[in-house]
Coordinates of C-alpha atoms and ligand atoms in Angstrom, one line a residue:
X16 CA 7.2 21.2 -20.2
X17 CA 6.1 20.0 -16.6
X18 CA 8.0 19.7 -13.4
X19 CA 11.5 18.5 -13.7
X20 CA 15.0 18.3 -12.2
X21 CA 17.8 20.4 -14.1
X22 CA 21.6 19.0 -13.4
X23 CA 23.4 22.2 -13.7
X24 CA 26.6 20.1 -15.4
X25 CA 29.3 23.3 -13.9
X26 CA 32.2 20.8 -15.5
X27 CA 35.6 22.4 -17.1
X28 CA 35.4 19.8 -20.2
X29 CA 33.2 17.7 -22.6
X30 CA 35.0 14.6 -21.3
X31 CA 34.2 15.4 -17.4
X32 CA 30.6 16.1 -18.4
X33 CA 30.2 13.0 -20.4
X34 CA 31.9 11.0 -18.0
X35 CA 29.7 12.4 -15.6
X36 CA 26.4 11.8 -17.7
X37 CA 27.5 8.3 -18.6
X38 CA 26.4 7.6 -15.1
X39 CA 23.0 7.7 -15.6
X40 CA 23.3 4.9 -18.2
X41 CA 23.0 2.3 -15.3
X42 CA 20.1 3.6 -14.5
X43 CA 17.2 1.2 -16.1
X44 CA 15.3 4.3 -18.5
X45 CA 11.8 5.1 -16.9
X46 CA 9.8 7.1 -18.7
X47 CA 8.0 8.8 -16.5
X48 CA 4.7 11.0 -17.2
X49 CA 4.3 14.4 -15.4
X50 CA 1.7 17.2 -16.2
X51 CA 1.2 14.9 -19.6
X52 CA 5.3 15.2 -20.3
X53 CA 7.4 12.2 -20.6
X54 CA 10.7 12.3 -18.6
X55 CA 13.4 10.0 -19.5
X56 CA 15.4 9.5 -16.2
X57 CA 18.3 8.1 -17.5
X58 CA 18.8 11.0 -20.0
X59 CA 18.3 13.8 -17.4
X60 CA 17.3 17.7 -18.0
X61 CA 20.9 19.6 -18.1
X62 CA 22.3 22.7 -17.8
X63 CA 25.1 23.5 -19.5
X64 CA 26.7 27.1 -18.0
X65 CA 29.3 29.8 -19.0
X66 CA 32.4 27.8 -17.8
X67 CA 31.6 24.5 -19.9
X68 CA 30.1 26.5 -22.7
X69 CA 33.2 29.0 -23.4
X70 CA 35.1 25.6 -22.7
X71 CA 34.2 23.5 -25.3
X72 CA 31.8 26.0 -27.8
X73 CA 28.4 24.6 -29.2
X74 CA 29.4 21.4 -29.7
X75 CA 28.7 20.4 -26.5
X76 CA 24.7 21.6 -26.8
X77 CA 24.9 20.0 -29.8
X78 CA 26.6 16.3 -27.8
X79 CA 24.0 16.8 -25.6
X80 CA 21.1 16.6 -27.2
X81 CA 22.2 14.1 -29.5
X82 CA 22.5 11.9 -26.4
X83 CA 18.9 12.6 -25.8
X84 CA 19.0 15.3 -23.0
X85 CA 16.9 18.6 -23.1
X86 CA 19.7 21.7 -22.4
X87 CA 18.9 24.7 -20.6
X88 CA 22.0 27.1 -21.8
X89 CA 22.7 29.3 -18.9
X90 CA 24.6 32.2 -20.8
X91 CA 22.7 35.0 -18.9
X92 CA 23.0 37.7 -21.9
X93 CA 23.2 41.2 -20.8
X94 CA 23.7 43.5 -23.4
X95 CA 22.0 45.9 -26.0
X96 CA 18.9 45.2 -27.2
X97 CA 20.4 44.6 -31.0
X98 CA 23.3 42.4 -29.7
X99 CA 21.2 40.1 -27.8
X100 CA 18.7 39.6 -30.6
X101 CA 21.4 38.6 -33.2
X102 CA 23.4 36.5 -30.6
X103 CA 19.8 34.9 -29.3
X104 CA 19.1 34.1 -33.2
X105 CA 22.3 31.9 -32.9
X106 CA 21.3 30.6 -29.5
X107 CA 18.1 29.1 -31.1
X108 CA 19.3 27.7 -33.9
X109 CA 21.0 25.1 -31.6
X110 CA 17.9 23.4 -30.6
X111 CA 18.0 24.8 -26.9
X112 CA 15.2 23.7 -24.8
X113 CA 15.7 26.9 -22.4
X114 CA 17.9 29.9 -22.6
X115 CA 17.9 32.8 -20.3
X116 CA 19.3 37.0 -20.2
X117 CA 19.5 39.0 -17.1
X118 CA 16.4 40.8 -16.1
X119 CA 18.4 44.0 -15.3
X120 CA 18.9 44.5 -19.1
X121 CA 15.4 45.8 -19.4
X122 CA 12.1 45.3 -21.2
X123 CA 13.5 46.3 -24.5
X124 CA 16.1 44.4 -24.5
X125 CA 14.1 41.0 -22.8
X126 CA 12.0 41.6 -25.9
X127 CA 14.5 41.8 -28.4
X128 CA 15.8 38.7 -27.2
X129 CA 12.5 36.9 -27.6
X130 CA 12.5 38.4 -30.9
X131 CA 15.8 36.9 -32.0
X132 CA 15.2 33.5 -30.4
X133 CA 12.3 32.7 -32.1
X134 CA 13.8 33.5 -35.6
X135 CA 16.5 31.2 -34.6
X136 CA 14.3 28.3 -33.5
X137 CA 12.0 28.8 -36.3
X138 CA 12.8 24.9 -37.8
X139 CA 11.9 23.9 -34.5
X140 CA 8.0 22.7 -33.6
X141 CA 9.3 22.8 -29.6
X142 CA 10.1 26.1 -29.5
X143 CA 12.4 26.9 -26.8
X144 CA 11.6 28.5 -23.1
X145 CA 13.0 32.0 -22.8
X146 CA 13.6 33.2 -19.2
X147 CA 15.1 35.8 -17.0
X148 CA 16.9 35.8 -14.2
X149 CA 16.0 37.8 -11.3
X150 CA 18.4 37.9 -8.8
X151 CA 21.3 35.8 -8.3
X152 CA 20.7 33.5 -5.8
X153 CA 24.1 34.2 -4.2
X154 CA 22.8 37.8 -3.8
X155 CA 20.7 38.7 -0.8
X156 CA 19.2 41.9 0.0
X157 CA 22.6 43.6 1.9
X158 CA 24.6 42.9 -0.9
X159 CA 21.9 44.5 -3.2
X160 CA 22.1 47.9 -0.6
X161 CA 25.3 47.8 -0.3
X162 CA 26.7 47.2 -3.3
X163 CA 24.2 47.9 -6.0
X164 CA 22.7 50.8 -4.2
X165 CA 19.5 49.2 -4.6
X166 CA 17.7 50.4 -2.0
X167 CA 14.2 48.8 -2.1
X168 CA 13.5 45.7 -0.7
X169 CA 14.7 42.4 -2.2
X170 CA 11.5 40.6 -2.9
X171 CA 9.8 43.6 -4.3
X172 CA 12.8 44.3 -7.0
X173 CA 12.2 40.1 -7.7
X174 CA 8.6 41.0 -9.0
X175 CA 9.3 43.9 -10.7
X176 CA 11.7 42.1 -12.5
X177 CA 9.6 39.2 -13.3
X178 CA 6.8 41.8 -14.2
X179 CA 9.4 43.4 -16.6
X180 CA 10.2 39.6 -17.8
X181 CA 6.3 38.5 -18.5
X182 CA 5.7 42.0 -19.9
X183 CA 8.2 41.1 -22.4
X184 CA 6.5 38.1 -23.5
X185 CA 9.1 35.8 -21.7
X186 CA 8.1 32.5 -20.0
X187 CA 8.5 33.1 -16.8
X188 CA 12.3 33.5 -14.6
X189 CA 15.3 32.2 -12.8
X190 CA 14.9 33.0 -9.2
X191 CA 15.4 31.6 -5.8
X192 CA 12.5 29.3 -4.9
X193 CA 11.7 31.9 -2.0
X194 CA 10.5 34.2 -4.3
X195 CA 8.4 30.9 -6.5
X196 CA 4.9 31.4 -4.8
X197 CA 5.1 35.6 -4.5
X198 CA 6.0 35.3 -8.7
X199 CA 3.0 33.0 -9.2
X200 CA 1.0 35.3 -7.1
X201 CA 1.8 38.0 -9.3
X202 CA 2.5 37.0 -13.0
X203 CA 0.1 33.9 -12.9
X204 CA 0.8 30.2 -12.5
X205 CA 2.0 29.9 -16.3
X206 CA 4.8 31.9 -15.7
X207 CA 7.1 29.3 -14.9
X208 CA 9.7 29.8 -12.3
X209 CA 12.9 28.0 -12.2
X210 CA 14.9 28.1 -9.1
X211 CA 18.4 27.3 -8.3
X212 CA 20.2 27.4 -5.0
X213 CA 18.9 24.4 -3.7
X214 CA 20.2 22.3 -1.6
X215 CA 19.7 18.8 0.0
X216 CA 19.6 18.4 3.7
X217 CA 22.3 19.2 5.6
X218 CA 24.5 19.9 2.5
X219 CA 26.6 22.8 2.5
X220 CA 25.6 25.6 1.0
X221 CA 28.7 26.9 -0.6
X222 CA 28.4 30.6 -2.4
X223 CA 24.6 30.8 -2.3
X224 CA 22.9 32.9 0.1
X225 CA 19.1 32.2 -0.4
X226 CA 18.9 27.8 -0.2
X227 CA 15.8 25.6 0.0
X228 CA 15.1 22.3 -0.2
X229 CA 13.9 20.0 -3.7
X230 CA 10.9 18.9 -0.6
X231 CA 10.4 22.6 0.3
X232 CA 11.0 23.7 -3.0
X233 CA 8.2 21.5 -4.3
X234 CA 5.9 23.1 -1.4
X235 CA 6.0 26.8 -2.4
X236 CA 5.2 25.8 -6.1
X237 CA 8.6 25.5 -8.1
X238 CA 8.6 24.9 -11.7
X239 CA 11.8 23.2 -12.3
X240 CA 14.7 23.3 -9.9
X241 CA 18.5 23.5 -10.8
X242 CA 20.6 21.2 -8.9
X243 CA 24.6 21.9 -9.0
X244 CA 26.3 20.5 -6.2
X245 CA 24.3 18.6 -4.2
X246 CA 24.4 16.1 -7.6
X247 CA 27.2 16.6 -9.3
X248 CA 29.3 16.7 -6.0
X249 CA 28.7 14.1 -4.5
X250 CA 29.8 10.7 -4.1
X251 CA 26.4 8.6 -5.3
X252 CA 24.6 11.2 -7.8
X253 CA 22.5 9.1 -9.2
X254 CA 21.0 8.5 -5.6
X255 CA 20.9 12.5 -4.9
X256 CA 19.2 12.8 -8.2
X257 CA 16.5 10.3 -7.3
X258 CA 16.3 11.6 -4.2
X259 CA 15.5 15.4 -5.7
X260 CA 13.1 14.3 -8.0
X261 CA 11.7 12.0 -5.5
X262 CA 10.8 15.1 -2.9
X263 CA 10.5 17.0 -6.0
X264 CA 8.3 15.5 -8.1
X265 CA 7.2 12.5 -6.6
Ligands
LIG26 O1 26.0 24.0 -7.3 P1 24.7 24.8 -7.3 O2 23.5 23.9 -7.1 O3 24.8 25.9 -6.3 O4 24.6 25.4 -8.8 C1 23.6 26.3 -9.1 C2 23.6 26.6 -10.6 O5 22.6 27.5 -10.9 C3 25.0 27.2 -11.0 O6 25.2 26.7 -12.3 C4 24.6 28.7 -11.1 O7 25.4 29.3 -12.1 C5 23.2 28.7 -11.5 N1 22.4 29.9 -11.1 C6 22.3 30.3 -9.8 N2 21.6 31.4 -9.5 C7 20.9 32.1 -10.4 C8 21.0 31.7 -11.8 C9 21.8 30.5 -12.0 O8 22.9 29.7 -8.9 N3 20.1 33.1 -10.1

């Protein structure tokens, strides 16, 4: 996998998302090459999150890629280690392209998940990207003090976490593209980083806390960036979708 726009499709139905996706039919398909991986643009990368998947079950990973999209299933697990192997096994027996648990479950439990997903994907030849996610991007460090009782300093408990992650034999983490380059520094430019919470400029920033641009974003080294909003929300996607990739990748 090389550099690429995710959609993050945060839709209540099937219908909205497909309705939504139909979209990018207009566009005239350009496969484009990038770090020797083809990217069709009118079939974009997608996320499909908690609210679409408990919606419509996995059906919709299944629409998905039968349309011809990769799907990052952002489900988060956070559990013990033997629950998020078995439900991981399920996970990769959809065909997932990437699939993520929370960092804060531990080493043992990151590696029972790896464990599980790749005796679910075992049919497939593309195996599947396993990641872990940080800390949430609507999370900054006050919140972390205050309410977590955290106490050491945000970017710090962001490597450790990704330490934890690659120690676990994960491919690399969900974190805000603030914390790409200090990742890279530490676990190595393989470990890929995927970072949400970006915004184009001068859109709002709504619930997140730690925002960058797709341009900036592409500056400090991000892997893939997850765009919500700032496509789905506005009134010409398709043209803030080209425009992320464009400062993105381009
Ligand atoms: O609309 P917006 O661009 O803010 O959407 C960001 C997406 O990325 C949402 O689907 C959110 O659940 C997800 N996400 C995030 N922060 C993380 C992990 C995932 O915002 N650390």
């Amino acid at each position: 996998m090389g550099k690429d726009v995710i959609i993050a499709c945060d839709f209540a139905s099937a219908e909205e998302t497909i309705r939504f996706l139909d979209k990018f039919n207009k566009i005239r398909d350009e496969v484009v090459s990038c770090d020797h991986v083809s990217i069709s643009v009118s079939r974009p990368f997608v996320k499909i999150g908690m609210e679409l998947f408990y919606a419509e079950g996995p059906q919709i990973v299944k629409t998905l890629k039968e349309r011809g999209h990769k799907v990052f299933l952002d489900l988060k697990l956070h559990d013990i280690p033997n629950t998020v192997k078995k439900t991981m096994q399920v996970l990769g027996e959809y065909g997932v392209d990437m699939v993520n648990v929370h960092a804060a479950g531990g080493i043992e439990m990151m590696k029972a998940a790896k464990e599980g997903l790749m005796l679910g994907a075992v049919r497939y030849a593309d195996k599947p990207k396993l990641i872990a996610v940080t800390q949430l991007t609507s999370t900054d460090e006050e919140t972390m003090h205050r309410e977590l009782l955290i106490d050491k300093p945000l970017d710090q408990v962001v490597r450790q976490y990704a330490l934890n992650a690659k120690a676990a034999g994960l491919d690399g983490v969900v974190c805000s593209a603030h914390e790409a380059a200090d990742i890279h520094a530490a676990c190595g430019s393989d470990f890929l980083t995927v970072t949400p919470g970006i915004r184009l400029a001068g859109d709002s920033a709504g619930d997140q806390k730690r925002v960058m641009t797709p341009a900036d974003a592409k500056t400090v080294g991000s892997d893939y960036i997850v765009v919500g909003r700032s496509i789905t929300g506005e009134p010409k996607p398709i043209d803030a979708y080209t425009k992320c990739r464009e400062d993105f990748i381009g």
